[in-house]
Tab-separated table of C-alpha atoms in Angstrom:
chain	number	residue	atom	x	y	z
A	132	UNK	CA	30.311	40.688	34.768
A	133	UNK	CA	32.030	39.926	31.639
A	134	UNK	CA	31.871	41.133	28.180
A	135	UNK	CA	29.571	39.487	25.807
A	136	UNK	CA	30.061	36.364	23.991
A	137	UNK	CA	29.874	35.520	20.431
A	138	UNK	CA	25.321	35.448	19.167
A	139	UNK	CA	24.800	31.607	19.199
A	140	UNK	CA	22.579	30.643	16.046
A	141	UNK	CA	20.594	27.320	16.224
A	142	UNK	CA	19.241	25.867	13.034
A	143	UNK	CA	16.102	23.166	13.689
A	144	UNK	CA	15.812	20.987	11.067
A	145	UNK	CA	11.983	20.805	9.300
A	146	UNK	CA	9.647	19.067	11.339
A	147	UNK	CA	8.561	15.640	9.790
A	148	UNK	CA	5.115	16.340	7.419
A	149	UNK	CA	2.757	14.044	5.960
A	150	UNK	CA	0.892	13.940	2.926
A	151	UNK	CA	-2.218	12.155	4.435
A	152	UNK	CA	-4.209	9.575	2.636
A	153	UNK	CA	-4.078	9.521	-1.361
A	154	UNK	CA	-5.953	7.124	-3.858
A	155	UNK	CA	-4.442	5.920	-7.043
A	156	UNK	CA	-5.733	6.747	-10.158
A	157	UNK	CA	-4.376	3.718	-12.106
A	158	UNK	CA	-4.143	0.103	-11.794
A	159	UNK	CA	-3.713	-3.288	-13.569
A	160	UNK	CA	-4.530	-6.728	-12.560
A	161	UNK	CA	-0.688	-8.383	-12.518
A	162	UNK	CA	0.545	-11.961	-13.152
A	163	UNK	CA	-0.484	-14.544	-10.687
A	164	UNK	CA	-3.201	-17.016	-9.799
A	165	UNK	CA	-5.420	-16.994	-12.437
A	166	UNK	CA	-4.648	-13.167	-13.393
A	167	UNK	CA	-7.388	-10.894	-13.256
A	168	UNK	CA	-6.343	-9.694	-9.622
A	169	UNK	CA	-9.378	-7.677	-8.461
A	170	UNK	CA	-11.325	-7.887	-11.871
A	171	UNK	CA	-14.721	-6.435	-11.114
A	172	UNK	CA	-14.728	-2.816	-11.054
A	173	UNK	CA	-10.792	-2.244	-9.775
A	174	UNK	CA	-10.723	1.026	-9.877
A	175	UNK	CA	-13.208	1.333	-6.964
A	176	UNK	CA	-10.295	0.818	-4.701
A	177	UNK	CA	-9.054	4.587	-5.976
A	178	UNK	CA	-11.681	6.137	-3.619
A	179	UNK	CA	-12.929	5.344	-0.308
A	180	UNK	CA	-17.010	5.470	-1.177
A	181	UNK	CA	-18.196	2.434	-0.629
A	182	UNK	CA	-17.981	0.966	-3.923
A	183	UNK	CA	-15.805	-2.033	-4.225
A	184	UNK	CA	-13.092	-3.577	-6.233
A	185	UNK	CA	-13.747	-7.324	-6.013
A	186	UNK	CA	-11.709	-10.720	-7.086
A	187	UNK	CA	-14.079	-13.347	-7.394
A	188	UNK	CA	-11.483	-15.810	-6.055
A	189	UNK	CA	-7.669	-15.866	-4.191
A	190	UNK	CA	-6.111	-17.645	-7.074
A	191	UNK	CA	-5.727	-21.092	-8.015
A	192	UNK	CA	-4.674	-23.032	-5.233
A	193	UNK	CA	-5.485	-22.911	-1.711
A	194	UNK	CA	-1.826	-21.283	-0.210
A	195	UNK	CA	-1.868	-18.662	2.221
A	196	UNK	CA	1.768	-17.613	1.784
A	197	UNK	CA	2.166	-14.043	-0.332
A	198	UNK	CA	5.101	-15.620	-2.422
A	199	UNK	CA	2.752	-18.174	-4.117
A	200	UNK	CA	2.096	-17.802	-7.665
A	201	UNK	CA	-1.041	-19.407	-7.418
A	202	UNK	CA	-2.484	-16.372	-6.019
A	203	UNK	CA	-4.420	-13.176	-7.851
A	204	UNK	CA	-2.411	-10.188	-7.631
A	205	UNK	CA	-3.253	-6.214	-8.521
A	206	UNK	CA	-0.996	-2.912	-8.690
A	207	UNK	CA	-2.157	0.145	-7.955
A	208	UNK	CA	-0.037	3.584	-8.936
A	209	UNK	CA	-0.472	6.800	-10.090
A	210	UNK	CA	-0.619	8.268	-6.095
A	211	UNK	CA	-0.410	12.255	-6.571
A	212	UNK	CA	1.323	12.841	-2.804
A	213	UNK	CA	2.164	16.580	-3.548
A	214	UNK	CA	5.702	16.770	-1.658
A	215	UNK	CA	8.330	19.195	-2.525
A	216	UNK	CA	11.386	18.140	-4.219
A	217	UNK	CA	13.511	19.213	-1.604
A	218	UNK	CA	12.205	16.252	0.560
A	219	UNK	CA	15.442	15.351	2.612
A	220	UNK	CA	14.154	11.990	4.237
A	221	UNK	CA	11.132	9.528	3.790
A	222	UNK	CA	10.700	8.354	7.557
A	223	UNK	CA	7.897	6.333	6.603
A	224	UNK	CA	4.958	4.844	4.598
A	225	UNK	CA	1.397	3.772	5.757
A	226	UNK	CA	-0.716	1.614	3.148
A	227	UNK	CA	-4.596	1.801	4.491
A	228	UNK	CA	-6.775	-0.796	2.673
A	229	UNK	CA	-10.359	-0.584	3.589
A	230	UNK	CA	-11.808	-4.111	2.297
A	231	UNK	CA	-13.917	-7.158	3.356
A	232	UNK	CA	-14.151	-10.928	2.603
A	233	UNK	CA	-17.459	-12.943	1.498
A	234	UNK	CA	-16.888	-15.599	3.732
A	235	UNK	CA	-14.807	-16.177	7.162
A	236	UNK	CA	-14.157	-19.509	6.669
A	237	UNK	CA	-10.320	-20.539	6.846
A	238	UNK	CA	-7.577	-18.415	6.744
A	239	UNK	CA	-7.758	-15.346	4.526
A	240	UNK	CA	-6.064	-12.454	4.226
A	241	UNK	CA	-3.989	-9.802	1.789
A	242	UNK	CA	0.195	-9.683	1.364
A	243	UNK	CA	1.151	-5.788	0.528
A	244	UNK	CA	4.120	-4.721	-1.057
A	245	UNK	CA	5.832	-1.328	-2.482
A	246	UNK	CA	7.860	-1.237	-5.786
A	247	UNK	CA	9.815	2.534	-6.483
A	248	UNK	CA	10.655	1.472	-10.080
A	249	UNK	CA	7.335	1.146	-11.318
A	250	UNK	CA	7.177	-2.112	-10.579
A	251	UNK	CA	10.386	-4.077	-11.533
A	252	UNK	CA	11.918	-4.236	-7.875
A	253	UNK	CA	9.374	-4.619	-4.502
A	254	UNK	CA	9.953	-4.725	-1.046
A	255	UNK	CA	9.694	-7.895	1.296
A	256	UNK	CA	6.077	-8.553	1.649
A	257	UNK	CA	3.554	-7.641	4.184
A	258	UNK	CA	0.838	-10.272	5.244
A	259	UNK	CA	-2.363	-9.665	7.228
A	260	UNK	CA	-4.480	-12.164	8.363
A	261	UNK	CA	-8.528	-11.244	8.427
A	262	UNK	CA	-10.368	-12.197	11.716
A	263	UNK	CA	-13.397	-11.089	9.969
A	264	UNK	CA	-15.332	-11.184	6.942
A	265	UNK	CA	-16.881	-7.401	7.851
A	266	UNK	CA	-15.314	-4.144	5.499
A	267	UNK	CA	-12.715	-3.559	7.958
A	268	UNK	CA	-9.571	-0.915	7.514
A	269	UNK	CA	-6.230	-2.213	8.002
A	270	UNK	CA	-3.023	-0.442	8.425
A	271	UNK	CA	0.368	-1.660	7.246
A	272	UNK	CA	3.563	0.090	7.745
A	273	UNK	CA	3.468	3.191	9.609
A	274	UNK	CA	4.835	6.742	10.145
A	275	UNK	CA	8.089	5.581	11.088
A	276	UNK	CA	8.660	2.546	8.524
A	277	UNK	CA	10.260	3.065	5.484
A	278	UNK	CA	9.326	-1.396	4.794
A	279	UNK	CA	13.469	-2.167	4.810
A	280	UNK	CA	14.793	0.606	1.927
A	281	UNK	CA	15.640	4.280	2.464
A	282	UNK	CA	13.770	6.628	-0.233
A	283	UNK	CA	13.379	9.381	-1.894
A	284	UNK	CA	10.611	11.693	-4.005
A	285	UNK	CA	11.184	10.557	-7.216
A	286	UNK	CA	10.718	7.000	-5.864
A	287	UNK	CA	7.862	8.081	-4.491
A	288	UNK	CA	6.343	10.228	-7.853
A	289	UNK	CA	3.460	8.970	-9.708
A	290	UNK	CA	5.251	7.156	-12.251
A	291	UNK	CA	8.143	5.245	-10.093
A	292	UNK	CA	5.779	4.219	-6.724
A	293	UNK	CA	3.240	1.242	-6.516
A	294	UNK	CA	1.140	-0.697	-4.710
A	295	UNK	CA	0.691	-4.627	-4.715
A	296	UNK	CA	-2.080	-6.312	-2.744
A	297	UNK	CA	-1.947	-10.369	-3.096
A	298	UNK	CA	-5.160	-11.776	-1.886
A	299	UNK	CA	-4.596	-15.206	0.317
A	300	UNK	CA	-7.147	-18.167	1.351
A	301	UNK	CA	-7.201	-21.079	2.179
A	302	UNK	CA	-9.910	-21.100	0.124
A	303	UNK	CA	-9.872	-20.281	-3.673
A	304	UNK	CA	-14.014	-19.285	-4.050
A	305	UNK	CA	-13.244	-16.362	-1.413
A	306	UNK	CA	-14.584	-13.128	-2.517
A	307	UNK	CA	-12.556	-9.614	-1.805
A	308	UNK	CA	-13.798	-6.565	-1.624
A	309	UNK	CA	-11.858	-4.071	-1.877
A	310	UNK	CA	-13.175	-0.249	-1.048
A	311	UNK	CA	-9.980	1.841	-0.646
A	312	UNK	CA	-6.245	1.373	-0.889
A	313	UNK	CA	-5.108	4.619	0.547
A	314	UNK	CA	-1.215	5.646	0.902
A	315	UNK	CA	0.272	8.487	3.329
A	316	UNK	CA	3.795	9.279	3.684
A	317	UNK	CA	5.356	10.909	6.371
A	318	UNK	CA	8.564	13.002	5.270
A	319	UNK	CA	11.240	15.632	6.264
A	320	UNK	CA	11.649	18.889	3.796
């Protein structure tokens, strides 16, 4: 037997949180396709109840891709997500968008992207393609995807973070309706 050795000490770091699901409480139809974005009722999208946000049309043109002017765009902000400022790492963002279509005709879909300057800078685009016209949730990004930037919580604060949705058809007398654009964020304190 021997004599004792030095106490070891083993510091864990904090175990990855999230802030679960949060609706904005602010929004503005933005510059694109014919610009009223989602111009009936768009705050409807700030809670998941069954009422709906709805653009009357994709746009102007008949483009699918989320770069095209031609289509109706809407931000979303004001996301109250509650973290601490101590959070040490953002490991990743989920945007949940609850909506449906009035026809499923074509190709149709929404582009998402995330801005952490309130609004001057946003991330590469996200498309989905609808396979229905049915309110249907989708889920872009994830627990694990920061969408191609690292982060931090005052990007992430009510006043820096948004939330663009650019609604895509092939063609322009689609219909959205949007019910909920929900945002969770998964982070280390």
């Amino acid at each position: 037997s021997s004599v004792r050795s030095n106490e070891a000490r083993v510091v864990v770091g904090g175990v990855p949180k999230s802030t679960g699901l949060k609706g904005c409480t602010n929004n503005l139809a933005d510059t694109g396709g014919d610009n009223d974005g989602y111009n009936s009722n768009p705050a409807n999208a700030c809670a998941q109840d069954g009422l709906f946000a709805s653009d009357g049309n994709s746009g102007t043109n008949a483009s699918t891709l989320c770069s095209n002017t031609g289509k109706d765009r809407h931000r979303f902000w004001g996301y109250a997500f509650g973290m601490p400022a101590s959070v040490t790492s953002v490991e990743g963002i989920t945007v949940q968008a609850r909506m449906g279509t009035s026809s499923s005709a074509g190709t149709y879909g929404i582009c998402v992207e995330l801005s952490w300057d309130a609004g001057t800078t946003w991330t590469a685009a996200r498309q989905v393609l609808f396979s229905t016209r049915a309110q249907t949730t989708y889920t872009i990004g994830g627990a694990a995807d920061t969408w191609g930037r690292s982060w931090t919580a005052g990007n992430l604060d009510t006043g820096s973070f948004r939330v663009r949705i650019t609604d895509v058809s092939s063609n322009t007398t689609r219909r959205f309706d949007l019910d909920y654009l929900g945002v969770s964020v998964n982070y280390t304190p």
